[in-house]
XYZ file of C-alpha atoms in Angstrom:
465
model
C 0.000 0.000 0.000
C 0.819 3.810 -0.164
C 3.082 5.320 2.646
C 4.965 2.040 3.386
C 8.283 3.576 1.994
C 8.696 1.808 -0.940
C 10.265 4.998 -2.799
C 12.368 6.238 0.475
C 14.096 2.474 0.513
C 14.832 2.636 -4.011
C 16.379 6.362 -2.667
C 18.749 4.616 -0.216
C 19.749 2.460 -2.842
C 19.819 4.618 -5.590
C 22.487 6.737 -3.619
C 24.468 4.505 -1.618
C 28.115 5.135 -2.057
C 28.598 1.404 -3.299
C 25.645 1.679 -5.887
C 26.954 4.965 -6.976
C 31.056 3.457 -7.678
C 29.638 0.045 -9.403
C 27.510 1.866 -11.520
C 28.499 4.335 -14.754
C 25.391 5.547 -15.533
C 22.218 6.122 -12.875
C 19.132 7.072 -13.867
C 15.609 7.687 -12.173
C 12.116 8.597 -13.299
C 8.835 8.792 -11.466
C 5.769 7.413 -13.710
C 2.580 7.777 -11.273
C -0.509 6.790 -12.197
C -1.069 9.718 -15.262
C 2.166 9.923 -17.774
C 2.995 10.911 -20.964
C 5.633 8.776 -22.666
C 7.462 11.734 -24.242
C 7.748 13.653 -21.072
C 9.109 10.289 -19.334
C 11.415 9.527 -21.480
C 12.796 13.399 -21.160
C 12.611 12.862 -17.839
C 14.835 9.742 -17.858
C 17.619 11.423 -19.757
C 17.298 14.509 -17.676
C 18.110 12.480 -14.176
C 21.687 12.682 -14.175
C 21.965 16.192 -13.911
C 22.065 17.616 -17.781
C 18.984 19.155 -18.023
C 19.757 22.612 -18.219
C 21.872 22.167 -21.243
C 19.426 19.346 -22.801
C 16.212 19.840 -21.734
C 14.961 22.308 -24.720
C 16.724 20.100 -27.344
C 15.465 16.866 -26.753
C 11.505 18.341 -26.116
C 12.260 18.495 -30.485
C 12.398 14.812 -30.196
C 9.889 12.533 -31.455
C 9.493 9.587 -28.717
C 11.402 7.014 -31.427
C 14.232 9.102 -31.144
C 14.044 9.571 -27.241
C 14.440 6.316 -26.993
C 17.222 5.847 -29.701
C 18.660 8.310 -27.931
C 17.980 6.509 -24.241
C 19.424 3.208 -25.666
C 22.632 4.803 -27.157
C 23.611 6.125 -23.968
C 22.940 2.914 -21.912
C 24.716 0.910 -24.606
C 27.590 -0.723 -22.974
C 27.609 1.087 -19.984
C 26.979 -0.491 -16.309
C 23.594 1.255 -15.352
C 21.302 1.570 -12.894
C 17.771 2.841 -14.101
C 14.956 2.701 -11.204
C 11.045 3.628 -12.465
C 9.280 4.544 -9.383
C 5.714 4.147 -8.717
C 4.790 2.115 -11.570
C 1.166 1.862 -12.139
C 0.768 -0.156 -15.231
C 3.185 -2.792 -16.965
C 2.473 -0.759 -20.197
C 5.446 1.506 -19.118
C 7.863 -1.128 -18.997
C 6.586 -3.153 -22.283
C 7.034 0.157 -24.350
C 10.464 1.264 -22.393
C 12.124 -2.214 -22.676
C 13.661 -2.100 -26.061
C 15.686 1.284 -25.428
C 17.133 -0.852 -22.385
C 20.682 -2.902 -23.489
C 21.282 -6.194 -22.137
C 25.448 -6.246 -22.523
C 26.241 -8.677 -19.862
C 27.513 -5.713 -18.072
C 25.721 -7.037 -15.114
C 23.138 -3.349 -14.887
C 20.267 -3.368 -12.768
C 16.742 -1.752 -13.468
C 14.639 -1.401 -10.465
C 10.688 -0.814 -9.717
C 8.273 0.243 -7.401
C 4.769 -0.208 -7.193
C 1.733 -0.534 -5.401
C 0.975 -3.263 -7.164
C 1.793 -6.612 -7.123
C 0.517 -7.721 -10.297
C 2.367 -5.331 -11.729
C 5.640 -7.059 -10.543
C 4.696 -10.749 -11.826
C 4.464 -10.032 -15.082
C 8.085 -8.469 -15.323
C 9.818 -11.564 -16.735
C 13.133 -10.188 -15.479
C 15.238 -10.506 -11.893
C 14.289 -12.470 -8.732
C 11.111 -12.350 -6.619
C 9.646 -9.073 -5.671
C 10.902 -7.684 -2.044
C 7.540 -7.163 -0.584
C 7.344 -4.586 2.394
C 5.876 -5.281 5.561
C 3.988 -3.045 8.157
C 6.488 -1.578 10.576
C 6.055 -3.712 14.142
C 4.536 -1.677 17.319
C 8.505 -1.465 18.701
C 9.499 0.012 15.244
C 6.443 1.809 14.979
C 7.563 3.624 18.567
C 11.430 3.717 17.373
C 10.438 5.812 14.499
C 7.625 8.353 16.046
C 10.411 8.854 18.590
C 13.017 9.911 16.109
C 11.038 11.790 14.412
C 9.947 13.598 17.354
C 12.858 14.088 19.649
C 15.498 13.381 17.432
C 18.385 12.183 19.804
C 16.727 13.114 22.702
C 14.641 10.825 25.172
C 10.808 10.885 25.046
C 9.950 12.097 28.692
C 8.590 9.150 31.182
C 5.447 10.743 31.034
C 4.801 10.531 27.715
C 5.888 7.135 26.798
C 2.606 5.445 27.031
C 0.995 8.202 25.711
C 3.783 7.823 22.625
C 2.999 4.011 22.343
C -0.439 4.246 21.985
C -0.586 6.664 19.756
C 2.355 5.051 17.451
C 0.327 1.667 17.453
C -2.539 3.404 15.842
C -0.838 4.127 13.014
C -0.740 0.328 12.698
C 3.136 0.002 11.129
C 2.232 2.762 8.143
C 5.817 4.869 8.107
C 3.876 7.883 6.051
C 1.408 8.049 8.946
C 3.795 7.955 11.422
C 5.854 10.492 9.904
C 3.101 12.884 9.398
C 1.633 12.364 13.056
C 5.038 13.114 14.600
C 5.361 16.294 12.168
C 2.158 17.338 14.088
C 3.402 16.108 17.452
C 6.855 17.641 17.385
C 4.711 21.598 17.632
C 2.723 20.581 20.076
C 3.689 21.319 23.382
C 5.111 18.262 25.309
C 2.638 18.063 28.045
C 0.846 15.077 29.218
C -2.717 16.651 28.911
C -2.036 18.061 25.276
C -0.901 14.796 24.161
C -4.225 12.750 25.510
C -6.256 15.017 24.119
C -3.952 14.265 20.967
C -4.160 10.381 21.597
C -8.264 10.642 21.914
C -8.321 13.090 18.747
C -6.072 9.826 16.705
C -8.057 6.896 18.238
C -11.632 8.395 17.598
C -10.407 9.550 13.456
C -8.177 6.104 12.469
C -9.270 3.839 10.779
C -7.434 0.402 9.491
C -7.614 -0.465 6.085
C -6.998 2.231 3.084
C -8.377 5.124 4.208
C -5.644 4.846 7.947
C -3.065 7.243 6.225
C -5.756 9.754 5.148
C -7.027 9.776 8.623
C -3.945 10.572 10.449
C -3.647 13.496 7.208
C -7.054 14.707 8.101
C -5.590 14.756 11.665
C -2.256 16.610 10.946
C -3.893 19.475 8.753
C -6.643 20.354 11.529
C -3.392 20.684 13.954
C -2.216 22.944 11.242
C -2.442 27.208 11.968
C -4.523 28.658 9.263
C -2.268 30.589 7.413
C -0.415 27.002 6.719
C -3.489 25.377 5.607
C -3.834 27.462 2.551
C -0.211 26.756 1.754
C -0.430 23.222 1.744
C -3.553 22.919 0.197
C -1.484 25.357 -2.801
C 0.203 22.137 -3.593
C -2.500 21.141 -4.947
C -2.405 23.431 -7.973
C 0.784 21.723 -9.156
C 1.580 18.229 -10.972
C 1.513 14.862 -9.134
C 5.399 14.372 -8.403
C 6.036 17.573 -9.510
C 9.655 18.883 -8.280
C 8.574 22.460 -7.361
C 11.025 25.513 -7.396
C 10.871 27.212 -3.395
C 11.560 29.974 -4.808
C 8.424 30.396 -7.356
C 6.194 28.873 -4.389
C 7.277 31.299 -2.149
C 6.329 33.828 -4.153
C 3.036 32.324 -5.396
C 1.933 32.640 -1.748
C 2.610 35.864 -1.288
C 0.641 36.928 -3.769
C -2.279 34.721 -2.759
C -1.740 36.762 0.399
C -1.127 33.643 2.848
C 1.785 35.411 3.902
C 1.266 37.989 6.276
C 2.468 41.111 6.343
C 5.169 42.415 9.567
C 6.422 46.056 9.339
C 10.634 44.964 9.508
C 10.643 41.859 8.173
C 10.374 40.850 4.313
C 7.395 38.740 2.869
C 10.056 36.288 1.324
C 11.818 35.531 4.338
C 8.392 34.635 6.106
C 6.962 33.027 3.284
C 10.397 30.931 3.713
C 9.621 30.098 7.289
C 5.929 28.538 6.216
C 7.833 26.688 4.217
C 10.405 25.601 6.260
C 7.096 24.845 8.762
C 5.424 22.988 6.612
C 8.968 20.430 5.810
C 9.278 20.403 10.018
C 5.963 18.945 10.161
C 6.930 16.120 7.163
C 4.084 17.395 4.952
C 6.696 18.867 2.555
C 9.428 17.088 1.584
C 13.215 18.863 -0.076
C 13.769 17.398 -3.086
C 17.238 19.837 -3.861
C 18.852 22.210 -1.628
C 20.767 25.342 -2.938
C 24.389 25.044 -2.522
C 24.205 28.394 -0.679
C 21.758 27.021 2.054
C 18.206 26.824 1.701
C 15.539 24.767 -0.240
C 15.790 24.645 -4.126
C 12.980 22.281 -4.777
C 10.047 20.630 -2.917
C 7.239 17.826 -3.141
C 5.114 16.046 -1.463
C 3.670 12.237 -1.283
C 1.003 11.665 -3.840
C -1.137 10.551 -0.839
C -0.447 13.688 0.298
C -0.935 15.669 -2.973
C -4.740 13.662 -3.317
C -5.800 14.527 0.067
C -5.266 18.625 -1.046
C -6.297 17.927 -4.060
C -9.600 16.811 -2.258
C -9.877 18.681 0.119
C -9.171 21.856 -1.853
C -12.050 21.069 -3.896
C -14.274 20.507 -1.114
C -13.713 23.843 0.237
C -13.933 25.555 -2.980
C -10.046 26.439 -2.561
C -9.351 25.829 -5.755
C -9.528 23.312 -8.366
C -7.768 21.490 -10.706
C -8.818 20.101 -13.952
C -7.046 17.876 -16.516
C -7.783 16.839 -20.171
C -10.720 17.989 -22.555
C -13.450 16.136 -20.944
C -12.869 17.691 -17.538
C -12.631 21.395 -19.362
C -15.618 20.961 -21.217
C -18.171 19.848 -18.288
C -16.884 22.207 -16.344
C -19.230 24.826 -14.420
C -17.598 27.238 -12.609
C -18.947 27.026 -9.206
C -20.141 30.264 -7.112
C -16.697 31.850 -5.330
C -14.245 29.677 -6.989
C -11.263 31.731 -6.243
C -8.434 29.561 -8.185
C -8.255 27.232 -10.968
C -5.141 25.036 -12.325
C -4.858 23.652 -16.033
C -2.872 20.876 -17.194
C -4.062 19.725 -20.866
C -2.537 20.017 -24.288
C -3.234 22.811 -26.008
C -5.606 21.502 -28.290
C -8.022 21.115 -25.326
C -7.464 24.601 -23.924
C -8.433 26.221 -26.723
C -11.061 24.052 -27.717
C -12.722 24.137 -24.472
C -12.604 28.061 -24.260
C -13.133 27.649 -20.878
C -15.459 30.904 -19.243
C -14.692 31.926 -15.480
C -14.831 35.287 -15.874
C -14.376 35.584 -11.532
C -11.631 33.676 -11.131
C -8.680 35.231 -8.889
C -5.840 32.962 -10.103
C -5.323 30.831 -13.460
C -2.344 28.547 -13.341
C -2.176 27.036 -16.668
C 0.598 23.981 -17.777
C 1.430 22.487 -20.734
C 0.341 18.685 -21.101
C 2.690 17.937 -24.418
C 5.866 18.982 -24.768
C 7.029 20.853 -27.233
C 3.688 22.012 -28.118
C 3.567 25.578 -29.137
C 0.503 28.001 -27.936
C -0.202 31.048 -30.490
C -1.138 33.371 -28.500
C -3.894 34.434 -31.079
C -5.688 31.217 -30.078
C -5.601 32.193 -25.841
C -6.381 35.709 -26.437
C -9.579 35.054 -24.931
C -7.950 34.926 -21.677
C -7.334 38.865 -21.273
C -10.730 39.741 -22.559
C -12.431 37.044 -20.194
C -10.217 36.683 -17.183
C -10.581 40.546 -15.698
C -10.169 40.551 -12.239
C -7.081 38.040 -12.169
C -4.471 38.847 -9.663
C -2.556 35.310 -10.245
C -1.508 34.460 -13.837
C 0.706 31.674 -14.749
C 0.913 30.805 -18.061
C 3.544 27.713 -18.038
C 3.204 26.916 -21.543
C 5.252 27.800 -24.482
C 3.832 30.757 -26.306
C 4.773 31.756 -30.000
C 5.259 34.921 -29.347
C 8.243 37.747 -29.454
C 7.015 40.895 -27.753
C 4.822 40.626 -24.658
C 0.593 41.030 -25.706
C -0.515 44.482 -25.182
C -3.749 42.875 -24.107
C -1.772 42.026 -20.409
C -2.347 45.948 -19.471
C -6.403 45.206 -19.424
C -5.656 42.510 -16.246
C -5.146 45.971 -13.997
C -5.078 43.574 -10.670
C -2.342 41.461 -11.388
C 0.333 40.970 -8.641
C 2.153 38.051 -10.310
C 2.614 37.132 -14.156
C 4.848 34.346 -15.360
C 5.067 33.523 -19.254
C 6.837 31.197 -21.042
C 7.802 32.247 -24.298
C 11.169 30.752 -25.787
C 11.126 33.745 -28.577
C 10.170 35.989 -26.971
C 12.700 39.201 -27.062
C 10.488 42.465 -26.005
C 8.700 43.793 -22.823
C 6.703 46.874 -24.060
C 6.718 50.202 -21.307
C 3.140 49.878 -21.345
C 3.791 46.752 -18.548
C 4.001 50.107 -16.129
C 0.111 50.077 -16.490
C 0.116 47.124 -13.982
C 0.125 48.989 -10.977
C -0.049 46.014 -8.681
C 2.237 43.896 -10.222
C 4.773 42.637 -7.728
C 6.585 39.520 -9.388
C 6.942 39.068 -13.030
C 9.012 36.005 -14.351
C 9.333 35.644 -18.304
C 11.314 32.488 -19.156
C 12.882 33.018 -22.395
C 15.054 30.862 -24.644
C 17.240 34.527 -25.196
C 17.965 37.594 -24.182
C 14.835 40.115 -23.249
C 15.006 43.596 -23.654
C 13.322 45.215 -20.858
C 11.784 49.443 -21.006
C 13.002 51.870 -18.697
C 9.491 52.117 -17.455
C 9.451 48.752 -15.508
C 12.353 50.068 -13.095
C 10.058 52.654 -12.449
C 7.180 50.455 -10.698
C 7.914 50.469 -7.079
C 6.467 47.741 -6.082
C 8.212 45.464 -9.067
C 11.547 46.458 -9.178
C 12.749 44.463 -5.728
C 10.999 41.129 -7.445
C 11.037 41.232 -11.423
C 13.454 38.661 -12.587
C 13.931 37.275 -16.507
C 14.486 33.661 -16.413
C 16.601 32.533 -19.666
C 16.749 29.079 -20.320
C 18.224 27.680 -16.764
C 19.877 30.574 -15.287
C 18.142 33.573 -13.342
């Protein structure tokens, strides 16, 4: 089942120091339960660390050449290649051939949820199946997680038991409930009531981890509640840059505002928060100190997906069907996009009250003209969030931008795009604007001239800021 660490234990392999000297060439992809099998194989040949230099040239590549390409650079090489979170065997039937067998004694390794899955690879030895975690182990790891190298208080050891058996042995729902434990105080009467609050919620069977989630996010201050549930807006498995987060949040206005102190570097302590309590999880730090990139679990990322749309948070549609029967409903605030651009357009999707439109790209390499989203400045007036993460045809910035006067962030992707006209000045709100650009940008004298901007606007070429 989810949660019982089958992707932490292909991590400890995947970088132990003897894996990493027996073995020329790693590699690592995540496939999940939705994937595209052009974006996967990018993925693949992005792991070992050459992305920024080949991740626009190979999105030109047709999939039989991704995986011409895959198998050339396996071919007589010792590798390691490890698909995580394999769903359905398809992946491997269609991935096989651009795979070598040289006798050079490589590995490939899975993980799934699924055992099925695992028979019908007609490779390697039996599947290593993983068990619940005992009550002892259950206890062991609560406690770690908790006090660190510190011992649990006397007082609190039965208390720590009893809560740690009713995670019955699930590692994700031990992790989480100690995230939640660790800011609470560590008093006897605050952790019954704890204890009480976990034995009348759990549940055995699949829905025990989303319990102890339910659990955790109720424990959760307000302010951090809307940042987790922002997750939401983003792809399953999706390695998310802090730094765009950060400033997604602020402005959403989760972060609050203290005279002295600078929205970024609070925004950075929800964030930090929100990894303390193991809800968030670092995928890359920065070599200067600091988080590069986050995630979280896919149970995790369902249960905000969920409850996100329950509280009419925000919502997040995917694919034509989903665009086309949707109704916007009363006081939706946010919606995210993922679908090729075919289905955008198509769909000309009306939410004329919506405060934030986060909009990705399904296919790579697709191109939008930006004659056929036009409709999105003439529809979308009162948007103060606007990220258009697609690749728009396009070489000077749509005067049509001035008529969204509320904006406080824009991000565009544009790879040809080479002018920002002075009439940007118009957006008096505008706080952060990112263009990620496959060149240089010329920029008007007029945008150093917009207060608020100036601290935050940033051009993103290719990889470097």
């Amino acid at each position: 089942m989810a949660g019982l660490g089958k992707t932490t234990l292909a991590e400890k392999v995947y970088n132990d120091s003897s894996i990493i000297f027996n073995f020329q060439i790693r590699l690592w992809c995540t496939v999940s339960q939705e994937f595209d099998m052009k974006s996967l194989l990018i993925q693949i040949l992005c792991s070992n660390g050459k992305q920024s230099s080949m991740d626009e040239e190979l999105k030109k590549l047709n999939e039989h050449e991704l995986l011409q390409k895959l198998y050339q650079r396996l071919k007589m090489k010792r590798y390691l290649v490890v698909f995580d979170d394999v769903w359905d065997i398809k992946v491997w039937n269609e991935l096989r051939i651009s795979l070598p067998d040289d006798k050079k004694r490589s590995r490939i390794l899975f993980t799934s949820r699924f055992s099925n899955v695992a028979s019908q690879v007609q490779y390697g030895g039996e599947p290593h199946n993983l068990r619940p975690l005992s009550e002892k182990e259950s206890f062991e790891l609560l406690h770690k997680k908790v006090f660190g190298k510190e011992d649990c208080p006397q007082a609190l050891h039965g208390l720590g038991m009893e809560i740690a058996k009713k995670c019955m042995g699930l590692p994700l729902a031990l992790i989480v409930v100690a995230g939640a434990l660790a800011t609470t105080e560590h008093d006897i009467l605050v952790w019954e009531e704890f204890a009480e609050s976990l034995t009348s919620t759990m549940v055995s069977g699949a829905g025990q981890c989303k319990k102890s989630l339910e659990l955790s996010y109720e424990h959760l201050p307000y302010h951090l509640k809307e940042c987790l549930l922002y997750f939401a807006a983003f792809r399953e498995d999706e390695k998310i840059g802090a730094k765009n987060l950060m400033r997604l949040w602020i402005a959403e206005g989760f972060v609050e505002k203290i005279e002295g102190e600078r929205s970024e570097d609070i925004a950075e302590e929800y964030l930090m928060d929100l990894i303390g309590r193991n809800l968030v999880m670092v995928s890359e730090n920065r070599s200067i100190g600091g988080v590069k990139t986050c995630y979280i679990h896919d149970l995790i990322f369902e249960f905000c997906k969920g409850e996100a749309k329950e509280k009419k948070f925000l919502q997040v549609l995917q694919g034509y069907d989903e665009l086309s029967n949707f109704n916007e409903p009363p006081n939706l605030p946010r919606l995210s996009i993922c679908s090729s651009g075919e289905d955008f357009i198509k769909s000309k999707l009306f939410c004329p009250h919506l405060d934030t439109l986060l909009l990705c790209n399904a296919t790579p390499g697709y191109e939008f003209d930006l004659l056929n989203i036009s409709f999105l400045f003439g529809i979308y007036k009162h948007l103060k969030v606007l990220n258009l993460d697609i690749n728009l045809r396009l070489e000077e910035l749509p005067t049509e931008v001035e008529s969204l006067l509320c904006l406080r962030y824009l991000a565009l992707t544009g790879r040809t795009m080479k002018f920002i006209p002075p009439s940007i000045a118009k957006l008096s709100h505008l706080e952060t604007f990112c263009v990620y650009s496959g060149g240089l940008v010329s920029l008007p004298d007029s945008i150093w001239n917009m207060k608020k901007l100036r601290q935050k606007m940033e051009v993103k070429v290719g990889k470097d800021r």
